[in-house]
Amino acid sequence: MIKKLVFLFCVFVLPVFISAKPYQISEPLKAELRQNYQRLQAYPDSNEAKFELAMSYAYTGQIKKGWDILKSLDPAYSKVVITKYQALIDKNPNEWKYHFKIAFGYFFDKEKTRAIESFRKVLTIKPDQVWAYGFIALIKGEMGQVDEAIRICKQALKMEPKATAIRFLLAEGYRKKGRYFRSLKELFVVGRLQSAEARDRKDVGF
Protein backbone atom coordinates (compact mmCIF):
# COMPACT_ATOMS: atom_id res chain seq x y z
CA MET A 1 0.00 0.00 0.00
CA ILE A 2 2.80 2.41 0.95
CA LYS A 3 4.67 1.65 -2.28
CA LYS A 4 1.48 2.34 -4.25
CA LEU A 5 1.02 5.72 -2.53
CA VAL A 6 4.65 6.67 -3.21
CA PHE A 7 4.21 5.71 -6.87
CA LEU A 8 1.01 7.78 -7.16
CA PHE A 9 2.74 10.74 -5.48
CA CYS A 10 5.68 10.59 -7.91
CA VAL A 11 3.50 10.20 -11.00
CA PHE A 12 0.67 12.64 -10.26
CA VAL A 13 1.73 15.08 -7.53
CA LEU A 14 5.46 15.66 -7.80
CA PRO A 15 5.49 16.86 -11.44
CA VAL A 16 2.99 19.67 -10.83
CA PHE A 17 4.65 20.50 -7.52
CA ILE A 18 8.02 21.00 -9.18
CA SER A 19 6.79 22.85 -12.27
CA ALA A 20 4.37 25.29 -10.60
CA LYS A 21 5.06 28.96 -11.21
CA PRO A 22 3.17 31.96 -9.82
CA TYR A 23 0.35 33.93 -11.40
CA GLN A 24 1.72 37.06 -13.04
CA ILE A 25 0.23 40.47 -12.19
CA SER A 26 0.00 42.95 -15.08
CA GLU A 27 1.97 46.18 -14.86
CA PRO A 28 -1.14 48.45 -14.71
CA LEU A 29 -2.51 46.44 -11.79
CA LYS A 30 0.87 46.55 -10.06
CA ALA A 31 0.84 50.34 -10.40
CA GLU A 32 -2.69 50.54 -8.98
CA LEU A 33 -1.67 48.25 -6.13
CA ARG A 34 1.28 50.47 -5.23
CA GLN A 35 -0.92 53.58 -5.37
CA ASN A 36 -3.57 52.09 -3.11
CA TYR A 37 -0.95 50.76 -0.71
CA GLN A 38 0.61 54.21 -0.42
CA ARG A 39 -2.81 55.76 0.05
CA LEU A 40 -3.54 53.50 3.00
CA GLN A 41 -0.17 54.35 4.52
CA ALA A 42 -1.13 58.02 4.34
CA TYR A 43 -4.69 57.46 5.63
CA PRO A 44 -4.56 54.32 7.82
CA ASP A 45 -8.00 54.91 9.39
CA SER A 46 -9.84 55.50 6.11
CA ASN A 47 -12.43 52.83 5.28
CA GLU A 48 -12.26 53.89 1.65
CA ALA A 49 -8.48 53.47 1.51
CA LYS A 50 -8.72 50.06 3.18
CA PHE A 51 -11.43 48.89 0.80
CA GLU A 52 -9.63 50.05 -2.34
CA LEU A 53 -6.39 48.30 -1.35
CA ALA A 54 -8.33 45.16 -0.44
CA MET A 55 -9.92 45.21 -3.90
CA SER A 56 -6.54 45.61 -5.58
CA TYR A 57 -5.37 42.56 -3.68
CA ALA A 58 -8.57 40.68 -4.52
CA TYR A 59 -8.39 41.08 -8.29
CA THR A 60 -4.68 40.30 -8.39
CA GLY A 61 -5.17 37.03 -6.54
CA GLN A 62 -3.66 38.04 -3.20
CA ILE A 63 -6.77 36.88 -1.40
CA LYS A 64 -5.49 36.56 2.16
CA LYS A 65 -4.01 40.05 2.20
CA GLY A 66 -7.25 41.51 0.88
CA TRP A 67 -9.39 39.48 3.27
CA ASP A 68 -7.33 40.57 6.30
CA ILE A 69 -7.96 44.21 5.39
CA LEU A 70 -11.68 43.68 4.74
CA LYS A 71 -12.10 42.15 8.19
CA SER A 72 -10.94 45.44 9.71
CA LEU A 73 -13.69 47.45 8.00
CA ASP A 74 -16.82 48.68 9.75
CA PRO A 75 -19.57 46.21 8.63
CA ALA A 76 -21.83 49.16 7.87
CA TYR A 77 -19.39 50.24 5.17
CA SER A 78 -20.96 47.68 2.82
CA LYS A 79 -23.89 50.08 2.34
CA VAL A 80 -21.48 52.86 1.37
CA VAL A 81 -19.83 50.57 -1.18
CA ILE A 82 -23.15 49.55 -2.73
CA THR A 83 -24.38 53.14 -3.00
CA LYS A 84 -21.08 54.46 -4.39
CA TYR A 85 -20.52 51.79 -7.00
CA GLN A 86 -24.13 51.57 -8.13
CA ALA A 87 -23.93 55.27 -8.97
CA LEU A 88 -20.70 54.68 -10.89
CA ILE A 89 -22.21 51.67 -12.71
CA ASP A 90 -25.16 53.81 -13.74
CA LYS A 91 -22.71 56.22 -15.39
CA ASN A 92 -20.35 53.60 -16.82
CA PRO A 93 -21.87 50.09 -16.85
CA ASN A 94 -18.95 48.62 -18.81
CA GLU A 95 -16.26 49.20 -16.17
CA TRP A 96 -15.67 45.71 -14.76
CA LYS A 97 -13.98 46.95 -11.57
CA TYR A 98 -17.18 48.69 -10.46
CA HIS A 99 -19.10 45.42 -10.68
CA PHE A 100 -16.27 43.58 -8.92
CA LYS A 101 -16.32 46.04 -6.02
CA ILE A 102 -20.10 46.22 -5.63
CA ALA A 103 -20.11 42.43 -5.47
CA PHE A 104 -18.14 42.67 -2.25
CA GLY A 105 -20.60 45.22 -0.92
CA TYR A 106 -23.43 42.76 -1.54
CA PHE A 107 -21.42 39.87 -0.09
CA PHE A 108 -20.78 41.66 3.20
CA ASP A 109 -24.38 42.84 3.23
CA LYS A 110 -25.32 39.12 3.16
CA GLU A 111 -26.84 39.37 -0.33
CA LYS A 112 -24.91 36.44 -1.76
CA THR A 113 -27.09 35.92 -4.83
CA ARG A 114 -26.64 39.55 -5.87
CA ALA A 115 -22.90 39.24 -5.23
CA ILE A 116 -22.73 36.28 -7.62
CA GLU A 117 -24.76 38.21 -10.21
CA SER A 118 -22.26 41.09 -9.99
CA PHE A 119 -19.27 38.78 -10.36
CA ARG A 120 -20.95 37.23 -13.41
CA LYS A 121 -21.35 40.73 -14.84
CA VAL A 122 -17.59 41.17 -14.39
CA LEU A 123 -17.09 38.07 -16.53
CA THR A 124 -19.47 39.35 -19.18
CA ILE A 125 -17.32 42.47 -19.51
CA LYS A 126 -13.93 40.89 -18.87
CA PRO A 127 -14.09 37.12 -19.50
CA ASP A 128 -10.47 36.55 -18.40
CA GLN A 129 -10.96 37.98 -14.89
CA VAL A 130 -10.24 34.62 -13.29
CA TRP A 131 -10.65 35.87 -9.72
CA ALA A 132 -14.33 36.62 -10.35
CA TYR A 133 -14.72 32.89 -10.96
CA GLY A 134 -12.84 32.28 -7.72
CA PHE A 135 -15.18 34.42 -5.65
CA ILE A 136 -18.25 32.87 -7.27
CA ALA A 137 -16.87 29.46 -6.27
CA LEU A 138 -16.18 30.72 -2.75
CA ILE A 139 -19.76 31.95 -2.33
CA LYS A 140 -21.20 28.76 -3.84
CA GLY A 141 -19.18 26.77 -1.32
CA GLU A 142 -20.49 28.90 1.53
CA MET A 143 -24.02 28.24 0.26
CA GLY A 144 -23.40 24.50 0.48
CA GLN A 145 -23.15 24.00 -3.29
CA VAL A 146 -19.78 22.23 -3.12
CA ASP A 147 -20.06 20.32 -6.41
CA GLU A 148 -20.83 23.55 -8.24
CA ALA A 149 -17.93 25.29 -6.48
CA ILE A 150 -15.58 22.52 -7.61
CA ARG A 151 -16.84 22.80 -11.19
CA ILE A 152 -16.27 26.56 -11.25
CA CYS A 153 -12.77 26.20 -9.76
CA LYS A 154 -11.86 23.71 -12.50
CA GLN A 155 -13.24 26.07 -15.14
CA ALA A 156 -11.14 28.91 -13.73
CA LEU A 157 -7.99 26.81 -13.53
CA LYS A 158 -8.29 25.91 -17.21
CA MET A 159 -7.95 29.65 -17.85
CA GLU A 160 -5.21 30.26 -15.29
CA PRO A 161 -3.50 27.18 -13.79
CA LYS A 162 -1.33 29.40 -11.55
CA ALA A 163 -4.27 30.85 -9.60
CA THR A 164 -3.10 29.83 -6.13
CA ALA A 165 -6.18 30.84 -4.14
CA ILE A 166 -8.49 29.02 -6.56
CA ARG A 167 -6.40 25.87 -6.25
CA PHE A 168 -6.77 26.17 -2.49
CA LEU A 169 -10.56 26.48 -2.87
CA LEU A 170 -10.54 23.40 -5.08
CA ALA A 171 -8.53 21.49 -2.47
CA GLU A 172 -11.04 22.50 0.18
CA GLY A 173 -13.92 21.39 -2.05
CA TYR A 174 -12.31 17.99 -2.54
CA ARG A 175 -11.74 17.71 1.22
CA LYS A 176 -15.41 18.41 1.92
CA LYS A 177 -16.37 15.69 -0.57
CA GLY A 178 -14.00 13.20 1.06
CA ARG A 179 -11.64 13.10 -1.93
CA TYR A 180 -8.53 13.44 0.20
CA PHE A 181 -5.87 12.42 -2.32
CA ARG A 182 -7.14 14.97 -4.84
CA SER A 183 -7.18 17.57 -2.06
CA LEU A 184 -3.59 16.73 -1.11
CA LYS A 185 -2.46 16.99 -4.72
CA GLU A 186 -3.89 20.52 -5.01
CA LEU A 187 -2.37 21.57 -1.68
CA PHE A 188 1.10 20.56 -2.86
CA VAL A 189 0.68 22.82 -5.88
CA VAL A 190 -0.57 25.61 -3.61
CA GLY A 191 2.54 25.32 -1.45
CA ARG A 192 4.84 25.52 -4.44
CA LEU A 193 3.02 28.50 -5.93
CA GLN A 194 3.05 30.37 -2.63
CA SER A 195 6.81 29.93 -2.33
CA ALA A 196 7.32 31.22 -5.85
CA GLU A 197 4.98 34.17 -5.26
CA ALA A 198 6.94 35.22 -2.19
CA ARG A 199 10.02 35.56 -4.37
CA ASP A 200 8.50 37.00 -7.54
CA ARG A 201 6.22 39.61 -5.98
CA LYS A 202 8.99 41.57 -4.31
CA ASP A 203 8.87 43.83 -7.39
CA VAL A 204 5.38 45.12 -6.48
CA GLY A 205 7.11 47.72 -4.31
CA PHE A 206 6.48 46.65 -0.70
PDB file of C-alpha atoms in Angstrom:
ATOM      1  CA  MET A   1       0.000   0.000   0.000  1.00  0.00           C
ATOM      2  CA  ILE A   2       2.803   2.411   0.947  1.00  0.00           C
ATOM      3  CA  LYS A   3       4.667   1.650  -2.283  1.00  0.00           C
ATOM      4  CA  LYS A   4       1.484   2.339  -4.253  1.00  0.00           C
ATOM      5  CA  LEU A   5       1.016   5.716  -2.529  1.00  0.00           C
ATOM      6  CA  VAL A   6       4.648   6.665  -3.207  1.00  0.00           C
ATOM      7  CA  PHE A   7       4.205   5.712  -6.866  1.00  0.00           C
ATOM      8  CA  LEU A   8       1.007   7.779  -7.156  1.00  0.00           C
ATOM      9  CA  PHE A   9       2.740  10.735  -5.484  1.00  0.00           C
ATOM     10  CA  CYS A  10       5.680  10.595  -7.906  1.00  0.00           C
ATOM     11  CA  VAL A  11       3.497  10.200 -10.999  1.00  0.00           C
ATOM     12  CA  PHE A  12       0.669  12.638 -10.260  1.00  0.00           C
ATOM     13  CA  VAL A  13       1.728  15.076  -7.532  1.00  0.00           C
ATOM     14  CA  LEU A  14       5.457  15.657  -7.804  1.00  0.00           C
ATOM     15  CA  PRO A  15       5.489  16.857 -11.444  1.00  0.00           C
ATOM     16  CA  VAL A  16       2.990  19.672 -10.827  1.00  0.00           C
ATOM     17  CA  PHE A  17       4.648  20.497  -7.516  1.00  0.00           C
ATOM     18  CA  ILE A  18       8.019  20.999  -9.176  1.00  0.00           C
ATOM     19  CA  SER A  19       6.786  22.848 -12.269  1.00  0.00           C
ATOM     20  CA  ALA A  20       4.366  25.285 -10.599  1.00  0.00           C
ATOM     21  CA  LYS A  21       5.058  28.963 -11.214  1.00  0.00           C
ATOM     22  CA  PRO A  22       3.165  31.961  -9.823  1.00  0.00           C
ATOM     23  CA  TYR A  23       0.349  33.926 -11.403  1.00  0.00           C
ATOM     24  CA  GLN A  24       1.720  37.064 -13.039  1.00  0.00           C
ATOM     25  CA  ILE A  25       0.227  40.471 -12.190  1.00  0.00           C
ATOM     26  CA  SER A  26       0.001  42.949 -15.080  1.00  0.00           C
ATOM     27  CA  GLU A  27       1.974  46.178 -14.862  1.00  0.00           C
ATOM     28  CA  PRO A  28      -1.138  48.449 -14.713  1.00  0.00           C
ATOM     29  CA  LEU A  29      -2.514  46.441 -11.790  1.00  0.00           C
ATOM     30  CA  LYS A  30       0.866  46.547 -10.055  1.00  0.00           C
ATOM     31  CA  ALA A  31       0.839  50.340 -10.399  1.00  0.00           C
ATOM     32  CA  GLU A  32      -2.689  50.535  -8.985  1.00  0.00           C
ATOM     33  CA  LEU A  33      -1.670  48.249  -6.133  1.00  0.00           C
ATOM     34  CA  ARG A  34       1.276  50.473  -5.229  1.00  0.00           C
ATOM     35  CA  GLN A  35      -0.925  53.579  -5.373  1.00  0.00           C
ATOM     36  CA  ASN A  36      -3.571  52.088  -3.106  1.00  0.00           C
ATOM     37  CA  TYR A  37      -0.954  50.758  -0.713  1.00  0.00           C
ATOM     38  CA  GLN A  38       0.613  54.210  -0.417  1.00  0.00           C
ATOM     39  CA  ARG A  39      -2.815  55.758   0.050  1.00  0.00           C
ATOM     40  CA  LEU A  40      -3.538  53.495   2.997  1.00  0.00           C
ATOM     41  CA  GLN A  41      -0.166  54.349   4.517  1.00  0.00           C
ATOM     42  CA  ALA A  42      -1.129  58.016   4.336  1.00  0.00           C
ATOM     43  CA  TYR A  43      -4.686  57.461   5.630  1.00  0.00           C
ATOM     44  CA  PRO A  44      -4.565  54.320   7.817  1.00  0.00           C
ATOM     45  CA  ASP A  45      -7.998  54.912   9.386  1.00  0.00           C
ATOM     46  CA  SER A  46      -9.838  55.497   6.105  1.00  0.00           C
ATOM     47  CA  ASN A  47     -12.430  52.825   5.282  1.00  0.00           C
ATOM     48  CA  GLU A  48     -12.259  53.890   1.650  1.00  0.00           C
ATOM     49  CA  ALA A  49      -8.475  53.472   1.513  1.00  0.00           C
ATOM     50  CA  LYS A  50      -8.723  50.063   3.183  1.00  0.00           C
ATOM     51  CA  PHE A  51     -11.432  48.894   0.803  1.00  0.00           C
ATOM     52  CA  GLU A  52      -9.626  50.047  -2.343  1.00  0.00           C
ATOM     53  CA  LEU A  53      -6.393  48.301  -1.350  1.00  0.00           C
ATOM     54  CA  ALA A  54      -8.330  45.159  -0.442  1.00  0.00           C
ATOM     55  CA  MET A  55      -9.917  45.214  -3.895  1.00  0.00           C
ATOM     56  CA  SER A  56      -6.538  45.613  -5.580  1.00  0.00           C
ATOM     57  CA  TYR A  57      -5.368  42.560  -3.681  1.00  0.00           C
ATOM     58  CA  ALA A  58      -8.572  40.679  -4.524  1.00  0.00           C
ATOM     59  CA  TYR A  59      -8.390  41.082  -8.286  1.00  0.00           C
ATOM     60  CA  THR A  60      -4.681  40.300  -8.395  1.00  0.00           C
ATOM     61  CA  GLY A  61      -5.170  37.031  -6.538  1.00  0.00           C
ATOM     62  CA  GLN A  62      -3.663  38.042  -3.201  1.00  0.00           C
ATOM     63  CA  ILE A  63      -6.770  36.883  -1.404  1.00  0.00           C
ATOM     64  CA  LYS A  64      -5.487  36.557   2.161  1.00  0.00           C
ATOM     65  CA  LYS A  65      -4.015  40.054   2.201  1.00  0.00           C
ATOM     66  CA  GLY A  66      -7.252  41.506   0.882  1.00  0.00           C
ATOM     67  CA  TRP A  67      -9.386  39.485   3.267  1.00  0.00           C
ATOM     68  CA  ASP A  68      -7.333  40.569   6.304  1.00  0.00           C
ATOM     69  CA  ILE A  69      -7.963  44.213   5.394  1.00  0.00           C
ATOM     70  CA  LEU A  70     -11.676  43.676   4.735  1.00  0.00           C
ATOM     71  CA  LYS A  71     -12.096  42.150   8.191  1.00  0.00           C
ATOM     72  CA  SER A  72     -10.936  45.443   9.708  1.00  0.00           C
ATOM     73  CA  LEU A  73     -13.693  47.454   8.000  1.00  0.00           C
ATOM     74  CA  ASP A  74     -16.817  48.679   9.747  1.00  0.00           C
ATOM     75  CA  PRO A  75     -19.566  46.212   8.627  1.00  0.00           C
ATOM     76  CA  ALA A  76     -21.832  49.164   7.870  1.00  0.00           C
ATOM     77  CA  TYR A  77     -19.390  50.244   5.168  1.00  0.00           C
ATOM     78  CA  SER A  78     -20.961  47.678   2.823  1.00  0.00           C
ATOM     79  CA  LYS A  79     -23.895  50.077   2.341  1.00  0.00           C
ATOM     80  CA  VAL A  80     -21.483  52.860   1.373  1.00  0.00           C
ATOM     81  CA  VAL A  81     -19.825  50.571  -1.179  1.00  0.00           C
ATOM     82  CA  ILE A  82     -23.152  49.549  -2.733  1.00  0.00           C
ATOM     83  CA  THR A  83     -24.381  53.142  -2.999  1.00  0.00           C
ATOM     84  CA  LYS A  84     -21.081  54.461  -4.386  1.00  0.00           C
ATOM     85  CA  TYR A  85     -20.523  51.790  -6.998  1.00  0.00           C
ATOM     86  CA  GLN A  86     -24.133  51.573  -8.128  1.00  0.00           C
ATOM     87  CA  ALA A  87     -23.931  55.272  -8.968  1.00  0.00           C
ATOM     88  CA  LEU A  88     -20.699  54.676 -10.889  1.00  0.00           C
ATOM     89  CA  ILE A  89     -22.206  51.674 -12.708  1.00  0.00           C
ATOM     90  CA  ASP A  90     -25.163  53.811 -13.744  1.00  0.00           C
ATOM     91  CA  LYS A  91     -22.714  56.217 -15.387  1.00  0.00           C
ATOM     92  CA  ASN A  92     -20.353  53.602 -16.822  1.00  0.00           C
ATOM     93  CA  PRO A  93     -21.868  50.092 -16.852  1.00  0.00           C
ATOM     94  CA  ASN A  94     -18.948  48.618 -18.810  1.00  0.00           C
ATOM     95  CA  GLU A  95     -16.259  49.196 -16.173  1.00  0.00           C
ATOM     96  CA  TRP A  96     -15.670  45.715 -14.763  1.00  0.00           C
ATOM     97  CA  LYS A  97     -13.982  46.946 -11.569  1.00  0.00           C
ATOM     98  CA  TYR A  98     -17.182  48.687 -10.456  1.00  0.00           C
ATOM     99  CA  HIS A  99     -19.103  45.419 -10.678  1.00  0.00           C
ATOM    100  CA  PHE A 100     -16.272  43.585  -8.921  1.00  0.00           C
ATOM    101  CA  LYS A 101     -16.322  46.043  -6.023  1.00  0.00           C
ATOM    102  CA  ILE A 102     -20.096  46.224  -5.629  1.00  0.00           C
ATOM    103  CA  ALA A 103     -20.114  42.427  -5.472  1.00  0.00           C
ATOM    104  CA  PHE A 104     -18.142  42.671  -2.246  1.00  0.00           C
ATOM    105  CA  GLY A 105     -20.598  45.220  -0.919  1.00  0.00           C
ATOM    106  CA  TYR A 106     -23.429  42.758  -1.544  1.00  0.00           C
ATOM    107  CA  PHE A 107     -21.421  39.870  -0.093  1.00  0.00           C
ATOM    108  CA  PHE A 108     -20.782  41.657   3.205  1.00  0.00           C
ATOM    109  CA  ASP A 109     -24.382  42.836   3.229  1.00  0.00           C
ATOM    110  CA  LYS A 110     -25.324  39.121   3.160  1.00  0.00           C
ATOM    111  CA  GLU A 111     -26.837  39.371  -0.331  1.00  0.00           C
ATOM    112  CA  LYS A 112     -24.914  36.442  -1.760  1.00  0.00           C
ATOM    113  CA  THR A 113     -27.089  35.919  -4.827  1.00  0.00           C
ATOM    114  CA  ARG A 114     -26.644  39.547  -5.870  1.00  0.00           C
ATOM    115  CA  ALA A 115     -22.903  39.240  -5.234  1.00  0.00           C
ATOM    116  CA  ILE A 116     -22.735  36.279  -7.617  1.00  0.00           C
ATOM    117  CA  GLU A 117     -24.755  38.214 -10.212  1.00  0.00           C
ATOM    118  CA  SER A 118     -22.261  41.088  -9.995  1.00  0.00           C
ATOM    119  CA  PHE A 119     -19.266  38.781 -10.364  1.00  0.00           C
ATOM    120  CA  ARG A 120     -20.950  37.231 -13.406  1.00  0.00           C
ATOM    121  CA  LYS A 121     -21.351  40.726 -14.838  1.00  0.00           C
ATOM    122  CA  VAL A 122     -17.593  41.168 -14.388  1.00  0.00           C
ATOM    123  CA  LEU A 123     -17.086  38.066 -16.525  1.00  0.00           C
ATOM    124  CA  THR A 124     -19.466  39.347 -19.180  1.00  0.00           C
ATOM    125  CA  ILE A 125     -17.318  42.470 -19.510  1.00  0.00           C
ATOM    126  CA  LYS A 126     -13.927  40.885 -18.869  1.00  0.00           C
ATOM    127  CA  PRO A 127     -14.087  37.121 -19.498  1.00  0.00           C
ATOM    128  CA  ASP A 128     -10.469  36.546 -18.403  1.00  0.00           C
ATOM    129  CA  GLN A 129     -10.962  37.976 -14.888  1.00  0.00           C
ATOM    130  CA  VAL A 130     -10.241  34.623 -13.292  1.00  0.00           C
ATOM    131  CA  TRP A 131     -10.652  35.871  -9.720  1.00  0.00           C
ATOM    132  CA  ALA A 132     -14.326  36.624 -10.353  1.00  0.00           C
ATOM    133  CA  TYR A 133     -14.722  32.890 -10.957  1.00  0.00           C
ATOM    134  CA  GLY A 134     -12.844  32.279  -7.721  1.00  0.00           C
ATOM    135  CA  PHE A 135     -15.181  34.420  -5.655  1.00  0.00           C
ATOM    136  CA  ILE A 136     -18.253  32.871  -7.271  1.00  0.00           C
ATOM    137  CA  ALA A 137     -16.866  29.460  -6.268  1.00  0.00           C
ATOM    138  CA  LEU A 138     -16.180  30.722  -2.748  1.00  0.00           C
ATOM    139  CA  ILE A 139     -19.757  31.949  -2.332  1.00  0.00           C
ATOM    140  CA  LYS A 140     -21.197  28.763  -3.844  1.00  0.00           C
ATOM    141  CA  GLY A 141     -19.184  26.766  -1.315  1.00  0.00           C
ATOM    142  CA  GLU A 142     -20.487  28.898   1.533  1.00  0.00           C
ATOM    143  CA  MET A 143     -24.020  28.245   0.263  1.00  0.00           C
ATOM    144  CA  GLY A 144     -23.396  24.502   0.480  1.00  0.00           C
ATOM    145  CA  GLN A 145     -23.148  24.001  -3.294  1.00  0.00           C
ATOM    146  CA  VAL A 146     -19.784  22.228  -3.116  1.00  0.00           C
ATOM    147  CA  ASP A 147     -20.061  20.318  -6.408  1.00  0.00           C
ATOM    148  CA  GLU A 148     -20.829  23.552  -8.245  1.00  0.00           C
ATOM    149  CA  ALA A 149     -17.934  25.294  -6.476  1.00  0.00           C
ATOM    150  CA  ILE A 150     -15.577  22.522  -7.608  1.00  0.00           C
ATOM    151  CA  ARG A 151     -16.845  22.798 -11.190  1.00  0.00           C
ATOM    152  CA  ILE A 152     -16.270  26.559 -11.245  1.00  0.00           C
ATOM    153  CA  CYS A 153     -12.774  26.195  -9.761  1.00  0.00           C
ATOM    154  CA  LYS A 154     -11.859  23.713 -12.496  1.00  0.00           C
ATOM    155  CA  GLN A 155     -13.239  26.070 -15.141  1.00  0.00           C
ATOM    156  CA  ALA A 156     -11.143  28.913 -13.728  1.00  0.00           C
ATOM    157  CA  LEU A 157      -7.988  26.813 -13.535  1.00  0.00           C
ATOM    158  CA  LYS A 158      -8.293  25.914 -17.212  1.00  0.00           C
ATOM    159  CA  MET A 159      -7.952  29.647 -17.849  1.00  0.00           C
ATOM    160  CA  GLU A 160      -5.214  30.263 -15.286  1.00  0.00           C
ATOM    161  CA  PRO A 161      -3.500  27.176 -13.787  1.00  0.00           C
ATOM    162  CA  LYS A 162      -1.334  29.400 -11.553  1.00  0.00           C
ATOM    163  CA  ALA A 163      -4.274  30.853  -9.599  1.00  0.00           C
ATOM    164  CA  THR A 164      -3.099  29.825  -6.133  1.00  0.00           C
ATOM    165  CA  ALA A 165      -6.180  30.839  -4.141  1.00  0.00           C
ATOM    166  CA  ILE A 166      -8.492  29.023  -6.556  1.00  0.00           C
ATOM    167  CA  ARG A 167      -6.401  25.872  -6.252  1.00  0.00           C
ATOM    168  CA  PHE A 168      -6.766  26.169  -2.486  1.00  0.00           C
ATOM    169  CA  LEU A 169     -10.557  26.484  -2.866  1.00  0.00           C
ATOM    170  CA  LEU A 170     -10.541  23.396  -5.083  1.00  0.00           C
ATOM    171  CA  ALA A 171      -8.532  21.487  -2.474  1.00  0.00           C
ATOM    172  CA  GLU A 172     -11.043  22.495   0.181  1.00  0.00           C
ATOM    173  CA  GLY A 173     -13.918  21.392  -2.046  1.00  0.00           C
ATOM    174  CA  TYR A 174     -12.310  17.988  -2.545  1.00  0.00           C
ATOM    175  CA  ARG A 175     -11.742  17.705   1.218  1.00  0.00           C
ATOM    176  CA  LYS A 176     -15.407  18.413   1.916  1.00  0.00           C
ATOM    177  CA  LYS A 177     -16.372  15.694  -0.566  1.00  0.00           C
ATOM    178  CA  GLY A 178     -13.995  13.202   1.059  1.00  0.00           C
ATOM    179  CA  ARG A 179     -11.637  13.102  -1.929  1.00  0.00           C
ATOM    180  CA  TYR A 180      -8.527  13.435   0.202  1.00  0.00           C
ATOM    181  CA  PHE A 181      -5.871  12.420  -2.320  1.00  0.00           C
ATOM    182  CA  ARG A 182      -7.145  14.972  -4.836  1.00  0.00           C
ATOM    183  CA  SER A 183      -7.175  17.567  -2.064  1.00  0.00           C
ATOM    184  CA  LEU A 184      -3.586  16.731  -1.107  1.00  0.00           C
ATOM    185  CA  LYS A 185      -2.460  16.994  -4.718  1.00  0.00           C
ATOM    186  CA  GLU A 186      -3.885  20.515  -5.014  1.00  0.00           C
ATOM    187  CA  LEU A 187      -2.374  21.565  -1.678  1.00  0.00           C
ATOM    188  CA  PHE A 188       1.098  20.564  -2.861  1.00  0.00           C
ATOM    189  CA  VAL A 189       0.681  22.823  -5.880  1.00  0.00           C
ATOM    190  CA  VAL A 190      -0.572  25.612  -3.613  1.00  0.00           C
ATOM    191  CA  GLY A 191       2.541  25.322  -1.449  1.00  0.00           C
ATOM    192  CA  ARG A 192       4.844  25.521  -4.437  1.00  0.00           C
ATOM    193  CA  LEU A 193       3.019  28.496  -5.932  1.00  0.00           C
ATOM    194  CA  GLN A 194       3.046  30.371  -2.628  1.00  0.00           C
ATOM    195  CA  SER A 195       6.806  29.933  -2.328  1.00  0.00           C
ATOM    196  CA  ALA A 196       7.322  31.221  -5.854  1.00  0.00           C
ATOM    197  CA  GLU A 197       4.980  34.168  -5.257  1.00  0.00           C
ATOM    198  CA  ALA A 198       6.942  35.222  -2.187  1.00  0.00           C
ATOM    199  CA  ARG A 199      10.022  35.556  -4.374  1.00  0.00           C
ATOM    200  CA  ASP A 200       8.501  36.995  -7.537  1.00  0.00           C
ATOM    201  CA  ARG A 201       6.225  39.615  -5.976  1.00  0.00           C
ATOM    202  CA  LYS A 202       8.985  41.575  -4.313  1.00  0.00           C
ATOM    203  CA  ASP A 203       8.869  43.827  -7.390  1.00  0.00           C
ATOM    204  CA  VAL A 204       5.383  45.116  -6.477  1.00  0.00           C
ATOM    205  CA  GLY A 205       7.109  47.717  -4.313  1.00  0.00           C
ATOM    206  CA  PHE A 206       6.485  46.654  -0.704  1.00  0.00           C
TER     207      PHE A 206
END
